[in-house]
Short mmCIF file of C-alpha atoms in Angstrom, two decimals:
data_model
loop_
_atom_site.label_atom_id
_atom_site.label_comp_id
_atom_site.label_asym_id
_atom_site.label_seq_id
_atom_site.Cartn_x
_atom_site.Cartn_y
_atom_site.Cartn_z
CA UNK A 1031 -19.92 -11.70 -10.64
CA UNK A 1032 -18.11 -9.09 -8.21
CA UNK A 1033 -14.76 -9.91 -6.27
CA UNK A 1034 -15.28 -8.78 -2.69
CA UNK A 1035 -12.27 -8.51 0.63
CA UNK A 1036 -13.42 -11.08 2.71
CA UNK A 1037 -10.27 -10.30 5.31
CA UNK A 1038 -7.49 -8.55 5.94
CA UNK A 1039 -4.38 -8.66 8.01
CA UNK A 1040 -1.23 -6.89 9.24
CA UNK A 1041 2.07 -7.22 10.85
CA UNK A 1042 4.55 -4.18 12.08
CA UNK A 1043 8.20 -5.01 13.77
CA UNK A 1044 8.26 -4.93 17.18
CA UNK A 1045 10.79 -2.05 17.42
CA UNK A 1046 8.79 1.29 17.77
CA UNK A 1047 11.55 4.35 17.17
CA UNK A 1048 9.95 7.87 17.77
CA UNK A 1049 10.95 11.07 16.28
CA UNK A 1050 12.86 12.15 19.49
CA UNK A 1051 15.14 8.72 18.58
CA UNK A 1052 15.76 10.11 15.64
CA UNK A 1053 16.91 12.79 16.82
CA UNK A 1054 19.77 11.36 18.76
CA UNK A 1055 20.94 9.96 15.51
CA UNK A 1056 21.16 12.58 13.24
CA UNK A 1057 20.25 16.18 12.80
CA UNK A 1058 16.50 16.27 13.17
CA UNK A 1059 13.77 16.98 15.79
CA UNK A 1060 10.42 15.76 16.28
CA UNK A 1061 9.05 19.44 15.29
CA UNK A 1062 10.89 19.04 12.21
CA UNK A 1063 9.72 15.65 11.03
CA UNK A 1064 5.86 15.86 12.47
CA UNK A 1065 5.29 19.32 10.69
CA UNK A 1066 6.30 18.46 7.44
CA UNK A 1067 5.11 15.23 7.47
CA UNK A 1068 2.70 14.42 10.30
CA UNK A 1069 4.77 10.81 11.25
CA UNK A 1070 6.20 10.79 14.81
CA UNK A 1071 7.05 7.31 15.20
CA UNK A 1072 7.64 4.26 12.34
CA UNK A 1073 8.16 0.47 13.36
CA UNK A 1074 11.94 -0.69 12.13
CA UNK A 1075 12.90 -4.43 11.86
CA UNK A 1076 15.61 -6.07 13.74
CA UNK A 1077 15.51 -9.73 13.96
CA UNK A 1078 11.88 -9.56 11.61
CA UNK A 1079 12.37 -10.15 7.72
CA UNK A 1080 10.02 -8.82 4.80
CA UNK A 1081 8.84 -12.86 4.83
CA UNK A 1082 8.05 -13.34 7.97
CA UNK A 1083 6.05 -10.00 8.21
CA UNK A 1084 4.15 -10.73 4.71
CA UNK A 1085 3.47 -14.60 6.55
CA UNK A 1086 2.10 -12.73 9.53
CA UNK A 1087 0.00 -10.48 7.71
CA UNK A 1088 -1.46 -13.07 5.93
CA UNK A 1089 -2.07 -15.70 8.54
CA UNK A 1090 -4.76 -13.09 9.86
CA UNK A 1091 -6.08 -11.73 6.68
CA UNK A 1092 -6.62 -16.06 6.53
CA UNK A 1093 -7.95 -16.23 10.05
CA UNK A 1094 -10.69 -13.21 9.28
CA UNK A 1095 -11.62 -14.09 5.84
CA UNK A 1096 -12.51 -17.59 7.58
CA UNK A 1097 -10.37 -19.32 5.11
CA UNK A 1098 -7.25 -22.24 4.82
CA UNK A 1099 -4.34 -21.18 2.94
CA UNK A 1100 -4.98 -24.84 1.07
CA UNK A 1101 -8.16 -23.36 -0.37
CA UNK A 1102 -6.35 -20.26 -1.89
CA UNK A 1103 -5.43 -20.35 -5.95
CA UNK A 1104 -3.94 -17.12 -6.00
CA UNK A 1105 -0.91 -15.12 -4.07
CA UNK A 1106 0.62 -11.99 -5.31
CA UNK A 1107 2.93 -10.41 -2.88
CA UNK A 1108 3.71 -6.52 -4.22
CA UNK A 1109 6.84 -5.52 -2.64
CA UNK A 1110 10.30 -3.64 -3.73
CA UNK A 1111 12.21 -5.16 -0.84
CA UNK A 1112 11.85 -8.78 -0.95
CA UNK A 1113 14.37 -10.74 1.02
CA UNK A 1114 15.52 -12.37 -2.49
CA UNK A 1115 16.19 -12.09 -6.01
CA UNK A 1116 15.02 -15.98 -5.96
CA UNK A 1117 12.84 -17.34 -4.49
CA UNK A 1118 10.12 -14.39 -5.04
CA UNK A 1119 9.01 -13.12 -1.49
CA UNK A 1120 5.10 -14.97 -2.79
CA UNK A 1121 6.68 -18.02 -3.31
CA UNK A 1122 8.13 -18.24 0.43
CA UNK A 1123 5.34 -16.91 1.61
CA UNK A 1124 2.91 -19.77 -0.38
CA UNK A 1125 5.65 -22.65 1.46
CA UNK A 1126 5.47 -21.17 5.28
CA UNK A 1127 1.91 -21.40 4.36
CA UNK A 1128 1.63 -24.53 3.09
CA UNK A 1129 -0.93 -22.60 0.18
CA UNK A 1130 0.27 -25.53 -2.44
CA UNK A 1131 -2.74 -25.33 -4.53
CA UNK A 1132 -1.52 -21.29 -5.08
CA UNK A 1133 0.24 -19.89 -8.38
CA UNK A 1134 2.40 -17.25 -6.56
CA UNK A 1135 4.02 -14.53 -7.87
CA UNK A 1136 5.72 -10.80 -6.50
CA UNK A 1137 4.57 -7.09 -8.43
CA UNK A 1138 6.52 -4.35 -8.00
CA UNK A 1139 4.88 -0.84 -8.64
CA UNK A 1140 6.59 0.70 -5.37
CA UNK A 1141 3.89 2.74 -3.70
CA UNK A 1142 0.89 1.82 -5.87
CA UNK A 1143 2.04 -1.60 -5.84
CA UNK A 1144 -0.47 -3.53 -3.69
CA UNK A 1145 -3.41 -1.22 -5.59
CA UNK A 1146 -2.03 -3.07 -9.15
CA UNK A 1147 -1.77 -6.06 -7.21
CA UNK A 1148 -5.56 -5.81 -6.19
CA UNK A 1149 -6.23 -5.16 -9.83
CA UNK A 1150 -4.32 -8.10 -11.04
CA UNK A 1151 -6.27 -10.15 -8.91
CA UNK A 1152 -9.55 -8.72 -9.82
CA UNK A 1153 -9.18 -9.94 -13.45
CA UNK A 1154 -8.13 -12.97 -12.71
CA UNK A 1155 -11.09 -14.15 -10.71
CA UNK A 1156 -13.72 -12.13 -12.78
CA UNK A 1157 -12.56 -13.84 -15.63
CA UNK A 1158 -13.24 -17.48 -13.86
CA UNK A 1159 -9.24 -18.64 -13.71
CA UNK A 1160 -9.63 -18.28 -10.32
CA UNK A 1161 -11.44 -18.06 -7.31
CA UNK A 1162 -9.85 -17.11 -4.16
CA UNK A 1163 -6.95 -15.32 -3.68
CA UNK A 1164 -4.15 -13.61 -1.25
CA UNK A 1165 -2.86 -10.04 -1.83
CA UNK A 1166 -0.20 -8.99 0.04
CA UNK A 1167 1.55 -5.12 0.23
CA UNK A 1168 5.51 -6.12 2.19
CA UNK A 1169 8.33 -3.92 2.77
CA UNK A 1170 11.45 -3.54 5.02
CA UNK A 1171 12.52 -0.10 3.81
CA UNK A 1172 14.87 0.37 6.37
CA UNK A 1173 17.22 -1.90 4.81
CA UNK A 1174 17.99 0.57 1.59
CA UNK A 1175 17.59 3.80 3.41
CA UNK A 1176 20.77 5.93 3.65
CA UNK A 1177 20.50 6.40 7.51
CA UNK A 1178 22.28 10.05 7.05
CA UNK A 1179 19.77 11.61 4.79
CA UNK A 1180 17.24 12.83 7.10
CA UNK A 1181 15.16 13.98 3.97
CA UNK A 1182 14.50 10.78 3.37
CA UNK A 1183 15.35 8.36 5.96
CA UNK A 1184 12.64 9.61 8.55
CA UNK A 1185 9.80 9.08 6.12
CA UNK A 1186 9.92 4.98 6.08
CA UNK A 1187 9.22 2.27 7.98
CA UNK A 1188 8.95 -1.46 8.13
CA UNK A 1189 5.57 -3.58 7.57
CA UNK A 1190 3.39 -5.87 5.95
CA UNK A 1191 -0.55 -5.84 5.12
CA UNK A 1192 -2.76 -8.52 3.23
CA UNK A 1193 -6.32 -9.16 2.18
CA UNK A 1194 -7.98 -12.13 1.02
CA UNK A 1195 -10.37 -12.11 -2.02
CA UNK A 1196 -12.70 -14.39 -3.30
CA UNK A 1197 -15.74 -14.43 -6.10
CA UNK A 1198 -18.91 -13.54 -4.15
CA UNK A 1199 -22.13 -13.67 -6.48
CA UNK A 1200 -24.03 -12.25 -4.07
CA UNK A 1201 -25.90 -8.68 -4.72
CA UNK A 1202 -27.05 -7.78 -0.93
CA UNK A 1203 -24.99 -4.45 -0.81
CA UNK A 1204 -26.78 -1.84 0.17
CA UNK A 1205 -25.51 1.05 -1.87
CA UNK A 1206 -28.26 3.20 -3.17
CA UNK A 1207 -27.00 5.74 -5.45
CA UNK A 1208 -28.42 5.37 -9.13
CA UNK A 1209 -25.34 3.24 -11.39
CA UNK A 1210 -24.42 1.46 -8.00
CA UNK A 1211 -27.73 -0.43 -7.21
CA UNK A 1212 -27.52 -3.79 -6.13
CA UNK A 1213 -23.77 -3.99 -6.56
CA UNK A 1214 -21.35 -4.96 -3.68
CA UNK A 1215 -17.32 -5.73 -4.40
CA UNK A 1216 -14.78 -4.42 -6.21
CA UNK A 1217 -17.15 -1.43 -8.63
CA UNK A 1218 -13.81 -0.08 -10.50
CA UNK A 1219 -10.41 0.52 -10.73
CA UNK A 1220 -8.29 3.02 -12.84
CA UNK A 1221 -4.32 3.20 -12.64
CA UNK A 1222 -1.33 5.67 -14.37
CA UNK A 1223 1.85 5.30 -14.83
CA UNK A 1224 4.58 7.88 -16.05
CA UNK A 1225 8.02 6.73 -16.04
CA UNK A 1226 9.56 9.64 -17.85
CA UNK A 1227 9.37 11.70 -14.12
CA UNK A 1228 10.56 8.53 -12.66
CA UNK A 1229 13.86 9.81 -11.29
CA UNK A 1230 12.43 11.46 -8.80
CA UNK A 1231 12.24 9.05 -6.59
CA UNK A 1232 15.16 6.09 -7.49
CA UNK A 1233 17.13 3.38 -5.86
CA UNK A 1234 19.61 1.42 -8.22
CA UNK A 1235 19.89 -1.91 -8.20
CA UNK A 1236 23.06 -4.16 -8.76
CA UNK A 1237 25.32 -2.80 -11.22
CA UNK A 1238 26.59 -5.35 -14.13
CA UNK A 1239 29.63 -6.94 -12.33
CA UNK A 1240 31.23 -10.02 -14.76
CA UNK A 1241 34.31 -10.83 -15.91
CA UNK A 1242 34.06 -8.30 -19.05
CA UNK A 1243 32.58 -5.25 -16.87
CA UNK A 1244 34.59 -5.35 -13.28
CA UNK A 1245 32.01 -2.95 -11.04
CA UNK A 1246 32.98 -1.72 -7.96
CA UNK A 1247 30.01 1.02 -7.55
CA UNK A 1248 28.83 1.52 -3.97
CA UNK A 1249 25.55 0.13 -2.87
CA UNK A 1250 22.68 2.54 -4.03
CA UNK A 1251 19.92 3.91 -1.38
CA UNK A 1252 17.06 5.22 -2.12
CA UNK A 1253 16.58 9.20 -2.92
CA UNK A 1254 13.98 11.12 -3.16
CA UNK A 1255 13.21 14.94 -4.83
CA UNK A 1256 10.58 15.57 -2.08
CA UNK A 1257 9.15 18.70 -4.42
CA UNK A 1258 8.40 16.90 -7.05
CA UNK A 1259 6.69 13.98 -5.61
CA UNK A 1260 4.38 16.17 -3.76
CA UNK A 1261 3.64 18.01 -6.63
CA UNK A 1262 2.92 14.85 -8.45
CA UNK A 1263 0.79 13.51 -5.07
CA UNK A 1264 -1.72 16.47 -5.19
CA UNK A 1265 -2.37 17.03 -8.67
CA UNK A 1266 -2.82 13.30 -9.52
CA UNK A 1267 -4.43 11.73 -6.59
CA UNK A 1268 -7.94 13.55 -6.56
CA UNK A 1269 -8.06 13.07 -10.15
CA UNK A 1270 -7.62 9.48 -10.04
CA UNK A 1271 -10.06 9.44 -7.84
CA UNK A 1272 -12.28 11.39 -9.31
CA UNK A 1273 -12.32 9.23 -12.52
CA UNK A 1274 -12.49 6.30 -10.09
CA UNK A 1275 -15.71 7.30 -8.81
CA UNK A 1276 -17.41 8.14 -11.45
CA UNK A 1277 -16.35 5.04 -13.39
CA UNK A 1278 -18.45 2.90 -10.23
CA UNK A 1279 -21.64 5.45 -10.70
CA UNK A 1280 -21.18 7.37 -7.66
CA UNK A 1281 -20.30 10.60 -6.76
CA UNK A 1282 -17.60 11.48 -4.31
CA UNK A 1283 -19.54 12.56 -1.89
CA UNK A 1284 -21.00 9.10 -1.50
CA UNK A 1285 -17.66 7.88 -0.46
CA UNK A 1286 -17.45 6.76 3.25
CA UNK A 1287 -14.13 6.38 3.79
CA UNK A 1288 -10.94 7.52 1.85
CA UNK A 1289 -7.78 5.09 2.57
CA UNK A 1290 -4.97 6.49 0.87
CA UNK A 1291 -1.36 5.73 0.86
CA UNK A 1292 0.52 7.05 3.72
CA UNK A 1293 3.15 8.92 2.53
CA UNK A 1294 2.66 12.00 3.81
CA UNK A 1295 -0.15 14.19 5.76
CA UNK A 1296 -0.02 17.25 4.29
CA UNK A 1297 -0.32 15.51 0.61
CA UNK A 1298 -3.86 14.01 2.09
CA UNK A 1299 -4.56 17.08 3.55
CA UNK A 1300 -4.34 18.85 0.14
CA UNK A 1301 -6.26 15.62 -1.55
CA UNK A 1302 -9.11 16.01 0.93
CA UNK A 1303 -9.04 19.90 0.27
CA UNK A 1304 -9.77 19.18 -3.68
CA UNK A 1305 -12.03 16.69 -3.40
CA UNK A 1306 -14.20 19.28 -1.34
CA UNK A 1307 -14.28 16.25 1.80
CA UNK A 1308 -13.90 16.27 5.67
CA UNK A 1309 -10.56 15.00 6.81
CA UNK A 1310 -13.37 12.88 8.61
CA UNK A 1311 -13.32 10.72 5.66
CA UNK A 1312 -9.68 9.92 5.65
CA UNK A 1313 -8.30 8.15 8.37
CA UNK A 1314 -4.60 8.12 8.92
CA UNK A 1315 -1.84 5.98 10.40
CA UNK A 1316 1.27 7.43 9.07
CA UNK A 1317 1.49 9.03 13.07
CA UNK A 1318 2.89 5.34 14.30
CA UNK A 1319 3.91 3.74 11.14
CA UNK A 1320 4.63 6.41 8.25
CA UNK A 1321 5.30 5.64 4.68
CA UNK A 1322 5.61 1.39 4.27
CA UNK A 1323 5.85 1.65 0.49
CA UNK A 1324 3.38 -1.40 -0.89
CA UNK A 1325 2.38 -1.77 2.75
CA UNK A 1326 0.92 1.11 3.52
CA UNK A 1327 -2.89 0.80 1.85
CA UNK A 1328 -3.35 -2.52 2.96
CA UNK A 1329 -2.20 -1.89 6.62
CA UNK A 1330 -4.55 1.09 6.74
CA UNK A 1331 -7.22 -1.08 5.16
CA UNK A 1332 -6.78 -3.87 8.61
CA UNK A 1333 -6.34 -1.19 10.68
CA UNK A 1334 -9.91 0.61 10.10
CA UNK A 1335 -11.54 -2.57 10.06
CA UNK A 1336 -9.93 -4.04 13.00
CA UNK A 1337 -11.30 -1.09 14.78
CA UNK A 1338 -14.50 -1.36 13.59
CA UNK A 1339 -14.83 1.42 11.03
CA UNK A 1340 -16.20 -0.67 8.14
CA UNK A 1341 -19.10 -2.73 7.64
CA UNK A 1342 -21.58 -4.40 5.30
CA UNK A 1343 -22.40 -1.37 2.53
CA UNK A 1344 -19.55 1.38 3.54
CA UNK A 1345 -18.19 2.77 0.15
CA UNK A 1346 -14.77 3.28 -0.05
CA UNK A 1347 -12.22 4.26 -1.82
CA UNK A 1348 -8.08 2.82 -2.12
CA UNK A 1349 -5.45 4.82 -3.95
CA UNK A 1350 -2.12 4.39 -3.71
CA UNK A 1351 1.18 6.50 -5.82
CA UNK A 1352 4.41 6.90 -5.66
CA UNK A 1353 7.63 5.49 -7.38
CA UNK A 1354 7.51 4.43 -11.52
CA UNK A 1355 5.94 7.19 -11.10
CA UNK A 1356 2.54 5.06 -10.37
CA UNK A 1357 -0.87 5.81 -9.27
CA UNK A 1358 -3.96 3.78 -9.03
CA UNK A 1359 -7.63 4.12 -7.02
CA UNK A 1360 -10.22 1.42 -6.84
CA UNK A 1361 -13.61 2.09 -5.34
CA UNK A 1362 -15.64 -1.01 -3.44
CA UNK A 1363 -18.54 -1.97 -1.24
CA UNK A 1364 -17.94 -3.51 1.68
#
């Protein structure tokens, strides 16, 4: 029994600010932001909410997988910038869908977080509790961003991406390398976690504040030791993926497509470099959207096969990393 993407989805506010708006902001310059990162432009919400992005995601991701929301049993929304503490962001999004046959429930894992999502869901329906599901990556970073840090600030934007899975019996893939014969779906998944370099990327949440412990600490934003997370990114990445791979009974050059989380070019760049593959093999969208946290994989994901880029057999591989510190890579079939 594999678990297979039968659709995605993907929603982006309708405000588009470039670098050169930036720029008349703070202290920055496209040339600045574009050659250390590769992002010229992110989409920033104004009247849109992390709900009603994750909704809109997810009413496509619905409409391609040919699928009601009343059929779904599953919704996990991964997210660290729900609209509330309570309800959880999967919970509103299960009500503006009217999914009420769906146990819903949020994941946080920052960066990574709609890869352990994925995961979550993958053991779940192998393991016959359920059958069809929604996973959902949903940010609004812009909302704890300290808008005079251009270090950090000018990395982020706003977005939501979803996919719908389901149990698919079926064995019609056409993968022929030897271990991945007659397989289609989800082949494997590894993830990491290391909290003890988790510092170096933080944002604090409410401080205790009762009658015993009076706390008048300023809101927290989030911060970032750039360094460090790079150095993390390239070192971990292609070895995650590596293990990934070989776990599904490929190799990597038998990988079609690399969609990786879009935190920064020159960190894919370097993974592409390591894994001996053609940049070819990685498409990109940071350029118009940047980094969207839990949003970022499964945006990419819609985008690639909006356009086309996927179809029946294509091997390819997710990772996402970032905050916790957490990593995680799942190869599939399409």
């Amino acid at each position: 029994m594999k678990i297979k993407i039968k659709g995605t989805g993907s929603a982006v506010p309708k405000l588009r600010v470039t670098n050169d708006d930036l720029s008349k902001l703070m202290d920055t310059s496209d040339e600045w932001i574009r050659s250390r990162t590769g992002i010229g432009a992110r989409h920033l919400a104004v009247e849109e909410t992390t709900t009603g992005l994750a909704v809109a995601a997810a009413k496509e991701a619905l409409k391609d997988a040919e699928m009601t929301a009343e059929e779904l049993d599953l919704i996990i929304a991964a997210t660290v910038t729900a609209d509330k503490f309570l309800p959880n962001l999967s919970c509103e999004v299960q009500s503006a869908l009217g999914a009420k046959n769906a146990v819903a429930f949020d994941l946080n894992a920052a960066c990574s977080g709609f890869l352990f999502a994925l995961n979550t869901v993958q053991m779940y329906l192998e393991n016959g509790v359920y059958k069809k599901a929604l996973v959902i990556g949903a940010e609004t970073l812009s909302k704890i961003m300290d808008w005079n840090d251009r270090s950090a600030c000018v990395l982020f934007g706003d977005g939501a991406g979803a996919a719908v899975v389901e149990v698919d019996s079926e064995t019609n893939c056409k993968a022929k390398q030897p271990g991945a014969a007659n397989k289609s779906g989800i082949l494997s998944m590894v993830q990491g976690s290391d909290g003890a370099r988790g510092e170096v990327l933080r944002c604090d949440n409410r401080p205790v504040n009762n009658p015993f412990a009076v706390n008048d600490t300023k809101l927290s934003y989030v911060s970032m030791n750039g360094q460090e997370v790079y150095k993390f990114a390239v070192k971990t990445v292609p070895k995650v993926i590596e293990e990934a791979v070989k776990k599904a009974g490929l190799e990597v050059e038998d990988i079609d497509l690399f969609v990786l989380h879009q935190a920064n070019l020159r960190i894919i760049e370097s993974v592409a470099k390591r894994l001996h593959q053609p940049m070819e093999k990685f498409p990109t969208n940071l350029e118009e959207c940047g980094n969207i946290s839990a949003a970022s994989v499964p945006i990419l994901l819609d985008n690639i096969n909006k356009h086309g880029m996927i179809c029946e057999g294509k091997k390819i591989v997710l990772a996402g990393f970032g905050a916790g510190l957490t990593w995680g890579a799942t190869v599939l079939v399409w």
